[in-house]
mmCIF file of C-alpha atoms in Angstrom:
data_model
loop_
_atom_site.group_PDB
_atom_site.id
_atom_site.type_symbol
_atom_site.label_atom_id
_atom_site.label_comp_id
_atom_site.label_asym_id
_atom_site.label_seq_id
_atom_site.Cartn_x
_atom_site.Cartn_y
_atom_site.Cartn_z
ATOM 1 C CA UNK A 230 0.000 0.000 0.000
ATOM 2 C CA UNK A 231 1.523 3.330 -1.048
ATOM 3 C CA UNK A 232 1.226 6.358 0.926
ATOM 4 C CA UNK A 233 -1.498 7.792 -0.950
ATOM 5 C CA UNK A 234 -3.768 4.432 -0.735
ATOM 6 C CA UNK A 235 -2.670 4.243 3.371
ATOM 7 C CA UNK A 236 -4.420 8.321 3.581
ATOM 8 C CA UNK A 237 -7.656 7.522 1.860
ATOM 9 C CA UNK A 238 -7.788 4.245 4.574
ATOM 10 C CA UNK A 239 -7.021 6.566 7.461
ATOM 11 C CA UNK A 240 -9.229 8.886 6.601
ATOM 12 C CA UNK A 241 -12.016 6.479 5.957
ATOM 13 C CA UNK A 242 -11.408 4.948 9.191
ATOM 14 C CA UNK A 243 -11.450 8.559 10.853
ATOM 15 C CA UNK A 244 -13.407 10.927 9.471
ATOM 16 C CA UNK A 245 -13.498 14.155 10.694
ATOM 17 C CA UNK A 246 -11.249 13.521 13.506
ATOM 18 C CA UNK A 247 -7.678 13.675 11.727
ATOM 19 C CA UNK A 248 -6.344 16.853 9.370
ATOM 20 C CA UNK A 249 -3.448 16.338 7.708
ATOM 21 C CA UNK A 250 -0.751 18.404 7.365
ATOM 22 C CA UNK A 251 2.376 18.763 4.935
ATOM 23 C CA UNK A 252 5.107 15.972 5.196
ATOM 24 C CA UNK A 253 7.741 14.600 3.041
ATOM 25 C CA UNK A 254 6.491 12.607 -0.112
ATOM 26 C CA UNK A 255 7.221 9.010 1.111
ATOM 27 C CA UNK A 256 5.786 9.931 5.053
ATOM 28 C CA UNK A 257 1.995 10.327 6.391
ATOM 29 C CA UNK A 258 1.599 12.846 9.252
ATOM 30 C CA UNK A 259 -2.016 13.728 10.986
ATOM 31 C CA UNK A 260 -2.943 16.610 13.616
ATOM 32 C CA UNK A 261 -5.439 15.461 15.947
ATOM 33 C CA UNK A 262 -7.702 16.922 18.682
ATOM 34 C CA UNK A 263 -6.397 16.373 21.810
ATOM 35 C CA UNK A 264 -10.400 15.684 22.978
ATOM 36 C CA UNK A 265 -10.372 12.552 20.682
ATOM 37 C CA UNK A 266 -6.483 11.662 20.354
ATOM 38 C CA UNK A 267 -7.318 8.286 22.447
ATOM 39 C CA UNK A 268 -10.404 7.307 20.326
ATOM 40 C CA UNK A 269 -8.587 7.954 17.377
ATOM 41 C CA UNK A 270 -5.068 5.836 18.415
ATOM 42 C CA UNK A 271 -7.374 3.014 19.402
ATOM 43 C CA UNK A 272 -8.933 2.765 16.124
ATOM 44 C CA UNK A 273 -5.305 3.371 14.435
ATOM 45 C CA UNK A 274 -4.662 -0.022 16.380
ATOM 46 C CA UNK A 275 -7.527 -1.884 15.762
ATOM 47 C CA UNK A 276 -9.001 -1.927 12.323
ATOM 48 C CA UNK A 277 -8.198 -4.260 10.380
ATOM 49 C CA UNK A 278 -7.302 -2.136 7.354
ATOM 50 C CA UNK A 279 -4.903 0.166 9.771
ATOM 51 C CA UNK A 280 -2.906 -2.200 12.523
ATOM 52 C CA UNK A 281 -0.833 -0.103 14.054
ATOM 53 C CA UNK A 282 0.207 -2.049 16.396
ATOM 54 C CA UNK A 283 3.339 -0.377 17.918
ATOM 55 C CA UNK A 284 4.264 2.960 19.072
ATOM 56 C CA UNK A 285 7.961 3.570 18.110
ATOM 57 C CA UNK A 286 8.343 6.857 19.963
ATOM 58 C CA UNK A 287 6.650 9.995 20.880
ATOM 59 C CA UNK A 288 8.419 13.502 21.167
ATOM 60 C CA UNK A 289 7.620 16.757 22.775
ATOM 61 C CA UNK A 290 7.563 19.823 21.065
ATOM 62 C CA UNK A 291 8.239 23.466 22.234
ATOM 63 C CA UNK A 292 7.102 25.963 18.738
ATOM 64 C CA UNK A 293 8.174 28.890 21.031
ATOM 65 C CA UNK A 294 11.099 29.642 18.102
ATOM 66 C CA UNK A 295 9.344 27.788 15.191
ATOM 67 C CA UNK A 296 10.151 29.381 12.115
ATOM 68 C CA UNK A 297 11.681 32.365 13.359
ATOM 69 C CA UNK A 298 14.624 34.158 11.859
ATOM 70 C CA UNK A 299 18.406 33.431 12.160
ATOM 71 C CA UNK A 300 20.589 35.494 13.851
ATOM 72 C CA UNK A 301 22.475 38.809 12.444
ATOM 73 C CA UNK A 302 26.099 37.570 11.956
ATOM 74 C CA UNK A 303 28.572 38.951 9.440
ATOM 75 C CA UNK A 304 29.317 35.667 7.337
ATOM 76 C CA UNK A 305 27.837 31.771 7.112
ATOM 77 C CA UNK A 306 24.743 31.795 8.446
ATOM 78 C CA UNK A 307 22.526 30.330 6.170
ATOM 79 C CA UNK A 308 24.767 27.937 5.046
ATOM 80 C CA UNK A 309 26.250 27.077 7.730
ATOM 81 C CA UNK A 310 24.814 28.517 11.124
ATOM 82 C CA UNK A 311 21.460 28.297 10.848
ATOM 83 C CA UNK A 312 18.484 27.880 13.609
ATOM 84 C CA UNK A 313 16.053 25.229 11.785
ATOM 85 C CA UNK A 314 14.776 27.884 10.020
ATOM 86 C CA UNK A 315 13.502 26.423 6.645
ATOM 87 C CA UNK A 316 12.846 28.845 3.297
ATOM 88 C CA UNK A 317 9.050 29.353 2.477
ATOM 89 C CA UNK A 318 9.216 27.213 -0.333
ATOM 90 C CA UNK A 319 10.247 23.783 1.433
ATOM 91 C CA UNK A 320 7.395 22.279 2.807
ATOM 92 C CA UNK A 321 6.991 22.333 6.639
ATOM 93 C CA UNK A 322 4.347 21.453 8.786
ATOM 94 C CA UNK A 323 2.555 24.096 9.980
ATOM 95 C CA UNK A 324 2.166 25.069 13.707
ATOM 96 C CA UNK A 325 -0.534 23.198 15.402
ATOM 97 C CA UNK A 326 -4.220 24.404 15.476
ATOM 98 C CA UNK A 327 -4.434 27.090 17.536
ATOM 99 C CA UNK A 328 -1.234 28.531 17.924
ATOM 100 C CA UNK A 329 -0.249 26.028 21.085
ATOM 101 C CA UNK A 330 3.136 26.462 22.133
ATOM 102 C CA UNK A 331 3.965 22.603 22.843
ATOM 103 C CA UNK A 332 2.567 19.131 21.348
ATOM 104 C CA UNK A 333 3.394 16.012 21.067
ATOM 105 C CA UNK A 334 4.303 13.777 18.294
ATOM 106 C CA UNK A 335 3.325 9.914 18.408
ATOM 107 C CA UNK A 336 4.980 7.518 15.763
ATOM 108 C CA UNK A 337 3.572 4.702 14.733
ATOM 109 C CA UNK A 338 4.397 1.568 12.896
ATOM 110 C CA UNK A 339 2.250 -1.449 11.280
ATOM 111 C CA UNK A 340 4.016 -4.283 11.301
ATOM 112 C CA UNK A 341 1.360 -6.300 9.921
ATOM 113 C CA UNK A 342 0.940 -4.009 6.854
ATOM 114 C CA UNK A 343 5.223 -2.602 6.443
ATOM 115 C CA UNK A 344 3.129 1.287 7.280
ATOM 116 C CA UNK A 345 4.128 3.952 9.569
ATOM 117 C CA UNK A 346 2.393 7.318 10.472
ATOM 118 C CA UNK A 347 3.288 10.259 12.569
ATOM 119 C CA UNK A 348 0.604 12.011 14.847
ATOM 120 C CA UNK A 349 0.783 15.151 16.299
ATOM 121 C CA UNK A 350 -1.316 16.582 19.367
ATOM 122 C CA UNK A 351 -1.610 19.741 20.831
ATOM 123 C CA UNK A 352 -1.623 20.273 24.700
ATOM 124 C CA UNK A 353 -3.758 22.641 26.137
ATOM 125 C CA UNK A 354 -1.995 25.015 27.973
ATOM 126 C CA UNK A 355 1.029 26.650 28.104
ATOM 127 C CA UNK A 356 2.342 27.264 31.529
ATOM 128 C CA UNK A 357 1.425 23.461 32.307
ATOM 129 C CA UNK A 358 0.698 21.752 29.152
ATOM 130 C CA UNK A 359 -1.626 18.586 29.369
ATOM 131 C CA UNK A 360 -2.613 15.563 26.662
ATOM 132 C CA UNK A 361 -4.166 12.308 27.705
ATOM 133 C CA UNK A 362 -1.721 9.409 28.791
ATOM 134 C CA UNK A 363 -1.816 5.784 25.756
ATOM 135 C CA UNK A 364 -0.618 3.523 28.107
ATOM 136 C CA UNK A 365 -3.823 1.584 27.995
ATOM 137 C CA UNK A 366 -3.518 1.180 24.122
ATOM 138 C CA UNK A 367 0.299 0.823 23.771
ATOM 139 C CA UNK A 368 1.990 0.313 26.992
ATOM 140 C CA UNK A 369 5.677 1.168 25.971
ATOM 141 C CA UNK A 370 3.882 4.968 25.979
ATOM 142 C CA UNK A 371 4.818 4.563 30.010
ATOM 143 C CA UNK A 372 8.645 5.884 29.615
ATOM 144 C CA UNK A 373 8.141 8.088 26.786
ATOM 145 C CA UNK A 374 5.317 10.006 28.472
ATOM 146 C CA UNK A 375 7.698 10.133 31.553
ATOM 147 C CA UNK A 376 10.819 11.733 29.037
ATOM 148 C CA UNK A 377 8.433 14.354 27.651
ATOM 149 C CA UNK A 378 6.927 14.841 31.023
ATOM 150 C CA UNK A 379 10.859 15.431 32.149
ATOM 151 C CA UNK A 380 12.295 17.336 29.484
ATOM 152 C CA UNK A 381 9.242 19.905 28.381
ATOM 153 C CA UNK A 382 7.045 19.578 31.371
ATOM 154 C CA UNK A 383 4.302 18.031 29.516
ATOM 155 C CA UNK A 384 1.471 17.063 31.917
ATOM 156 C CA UNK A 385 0.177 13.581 30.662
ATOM 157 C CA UNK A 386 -3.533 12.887 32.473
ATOM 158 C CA UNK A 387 -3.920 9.429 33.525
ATOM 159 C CA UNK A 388 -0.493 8.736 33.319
ATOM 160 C CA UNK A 389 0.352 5.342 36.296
ATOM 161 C CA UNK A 390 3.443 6.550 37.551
ATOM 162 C CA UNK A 391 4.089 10.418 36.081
ATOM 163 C CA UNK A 392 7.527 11.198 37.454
ATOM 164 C CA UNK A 393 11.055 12.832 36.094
ATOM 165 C CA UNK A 394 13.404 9.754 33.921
ATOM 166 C CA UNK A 395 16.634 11.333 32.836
ATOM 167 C CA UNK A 396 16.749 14.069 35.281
ATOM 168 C CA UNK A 397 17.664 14.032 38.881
ATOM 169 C CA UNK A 398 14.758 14.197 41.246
ATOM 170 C CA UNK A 399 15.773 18.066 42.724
ATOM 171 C CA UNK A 400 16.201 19.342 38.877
ATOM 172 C CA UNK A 401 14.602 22.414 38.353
ATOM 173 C CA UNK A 402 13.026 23.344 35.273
ATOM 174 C CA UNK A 403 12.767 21.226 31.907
ATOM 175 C CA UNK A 404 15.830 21.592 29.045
ATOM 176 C CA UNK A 405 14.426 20.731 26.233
ATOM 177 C CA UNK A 406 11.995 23.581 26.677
ATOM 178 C CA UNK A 407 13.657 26.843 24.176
ATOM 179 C CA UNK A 408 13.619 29.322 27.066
ATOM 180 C CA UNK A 409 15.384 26.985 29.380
ATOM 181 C CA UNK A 410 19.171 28.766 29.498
ATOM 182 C CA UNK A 411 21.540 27.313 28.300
ATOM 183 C CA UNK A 412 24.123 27.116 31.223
ATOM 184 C CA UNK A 413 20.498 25.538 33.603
ATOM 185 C CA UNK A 414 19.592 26.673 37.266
ATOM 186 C CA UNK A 415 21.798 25.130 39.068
ATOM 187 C CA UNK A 416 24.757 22.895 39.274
ATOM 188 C CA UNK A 417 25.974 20.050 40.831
ATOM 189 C CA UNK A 418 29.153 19.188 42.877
ATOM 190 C CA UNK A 419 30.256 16.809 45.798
ATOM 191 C CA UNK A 420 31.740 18.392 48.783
ATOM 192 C CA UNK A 421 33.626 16.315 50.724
ATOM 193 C CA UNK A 422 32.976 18.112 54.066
ATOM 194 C CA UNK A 423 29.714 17.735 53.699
ATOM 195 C CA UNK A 424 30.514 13.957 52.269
ATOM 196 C CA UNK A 425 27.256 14.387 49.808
ATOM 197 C CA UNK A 426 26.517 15.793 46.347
ATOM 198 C CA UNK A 427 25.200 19.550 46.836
ATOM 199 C CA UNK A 428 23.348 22.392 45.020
ATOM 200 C CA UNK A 429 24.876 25.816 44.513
ATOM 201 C CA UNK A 430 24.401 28.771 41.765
ATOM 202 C CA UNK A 431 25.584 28.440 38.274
ATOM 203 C CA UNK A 432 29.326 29.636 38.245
ATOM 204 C CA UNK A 433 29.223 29.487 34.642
ATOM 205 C CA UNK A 434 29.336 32.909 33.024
ATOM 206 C CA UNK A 435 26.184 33.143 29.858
ATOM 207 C CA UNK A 436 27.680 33.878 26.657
ATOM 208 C CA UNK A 437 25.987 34.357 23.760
ATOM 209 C CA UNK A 438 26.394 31.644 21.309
ATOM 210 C CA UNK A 439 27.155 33.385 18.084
ATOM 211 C CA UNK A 440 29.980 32.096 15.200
ATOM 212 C CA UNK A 441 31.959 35.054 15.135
ATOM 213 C CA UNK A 442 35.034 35.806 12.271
ATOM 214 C CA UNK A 443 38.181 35.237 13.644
ATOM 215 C CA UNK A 444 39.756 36.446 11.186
ATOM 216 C CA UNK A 445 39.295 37.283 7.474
ATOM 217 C CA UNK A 446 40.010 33.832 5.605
ATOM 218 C CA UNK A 447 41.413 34.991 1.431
ATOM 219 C CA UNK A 448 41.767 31.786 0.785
ATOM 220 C CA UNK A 449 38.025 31.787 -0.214
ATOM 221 C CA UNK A 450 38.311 35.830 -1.825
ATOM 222 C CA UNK A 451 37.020 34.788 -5.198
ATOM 223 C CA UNK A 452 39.529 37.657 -6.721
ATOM 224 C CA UNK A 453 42.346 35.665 -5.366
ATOM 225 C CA UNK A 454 41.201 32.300 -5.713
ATOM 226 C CA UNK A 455 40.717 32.485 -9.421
ATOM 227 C CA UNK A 456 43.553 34.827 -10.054
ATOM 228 C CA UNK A 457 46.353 33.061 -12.755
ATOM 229 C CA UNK A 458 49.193 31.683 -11.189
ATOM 230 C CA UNK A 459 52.079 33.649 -11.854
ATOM 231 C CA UNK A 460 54.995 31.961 -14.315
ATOM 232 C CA UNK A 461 58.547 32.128 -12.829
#
């Protein structure tokens, strides 16, 4: 089944209930209402035509810089520098419906029929984003819901056992999130008075991180680059 044949099956299955949006030619991606996002994964399981059987992964999303401009440097940044930021032409998804800052993407595979698809979900919410925990329909959701619960602060609403996985239990704040800075909260040493692992400030000093010009490079100054070679 092609990925034209696999839409028209999805949508049959769902109508109404999944939009899709703009993805590469050989992928399948679908935005979903949160309200209905467990309805409509059960039914991606269980028809018959569909079986998708396994989740592969899920990902939090923070849109807070989506699509914005790169920085102002003097040389290389949009070859070489740049901040995701994709031309108009190339097709991008767009941002989720309504505007929501963070969302969730759920890939899926059918290993009965060789066919994956990628849903997205908004959370309502911003300060404390929320989406309904799939545990019940795939159970491997359990540790993924956990990372994005860790890493963007992600509420997930039903989840069994809803608590930080890469993190250490005092972290503060979530890093993936864009306005998290870059040098964190806090940091972490052992003091060996104390004989335990401690909290203090940051002594880190911010920096902006910016690819500045060293120095002026002529080895790439198309006036001396193609210039003859002089005959001795």
């Amino acid at each position: 089944m092609d990925v034209e044949s696999l839409a028209r099956e999805v949508e049959a299955q769902l109508p109404g209930r999944v939009q899709r949006v703009p993805a590469l030619p050989h992928e399948l991606a679908y935005e979903v209402d949160p309200g209905v996002l467990g309805e409509v994964c059960r039914t991606l399981r269980d028809a018959p035509a569909l079986r998708f059987e396994q989740l592969i992964d899920l990902a939090g999303v923070d849109y807070l810089e989506f699509r914005k401009d790169e920085w102002r440097t003097s040389s290389a940044t949009r070859t070489g520098f740049s901040r995701a930021r994709l031309e108009e032409e190339e097709t991008v998804p767009p941002l989720p419906v309504g505007g929501a800052r963070f969302a969730v993407a759920y890939h899926l595979l059918s290993v009965s029929h060789n066919q994956r698809l990628r849903l997205r979900a908004q959370c309502s919410g911003e300060a404390e984003p929320v989406l309904d925990s799939l545990v019940e329909i795939w159970p491997v959701a359990n540790w993924f819901e956990r990372e994005a619960f860790d890493l963007f602060g992600i509420l997930v609403r039903g989840h069994p056992d809803l608590r930080r996985l890469l993190t250490d239990y005092g972290f503060t704040g979530h890093p993936f999130r864009k306005d998290f800075p870059l040098i964190g909260n806090v940091e972490v040493r052992y003091d060996p008075d104390r004989k335990r692992v401690i909290y203090q400030p940051v002594s880190i000093e911010p920096r902006v991180l910016v690819p500045k010009v060293i120095r002026e490079d002529n080895r790439y100054n198309p006036a001396l680059r193609d210039s003859p070679v002089p005959r001795t």
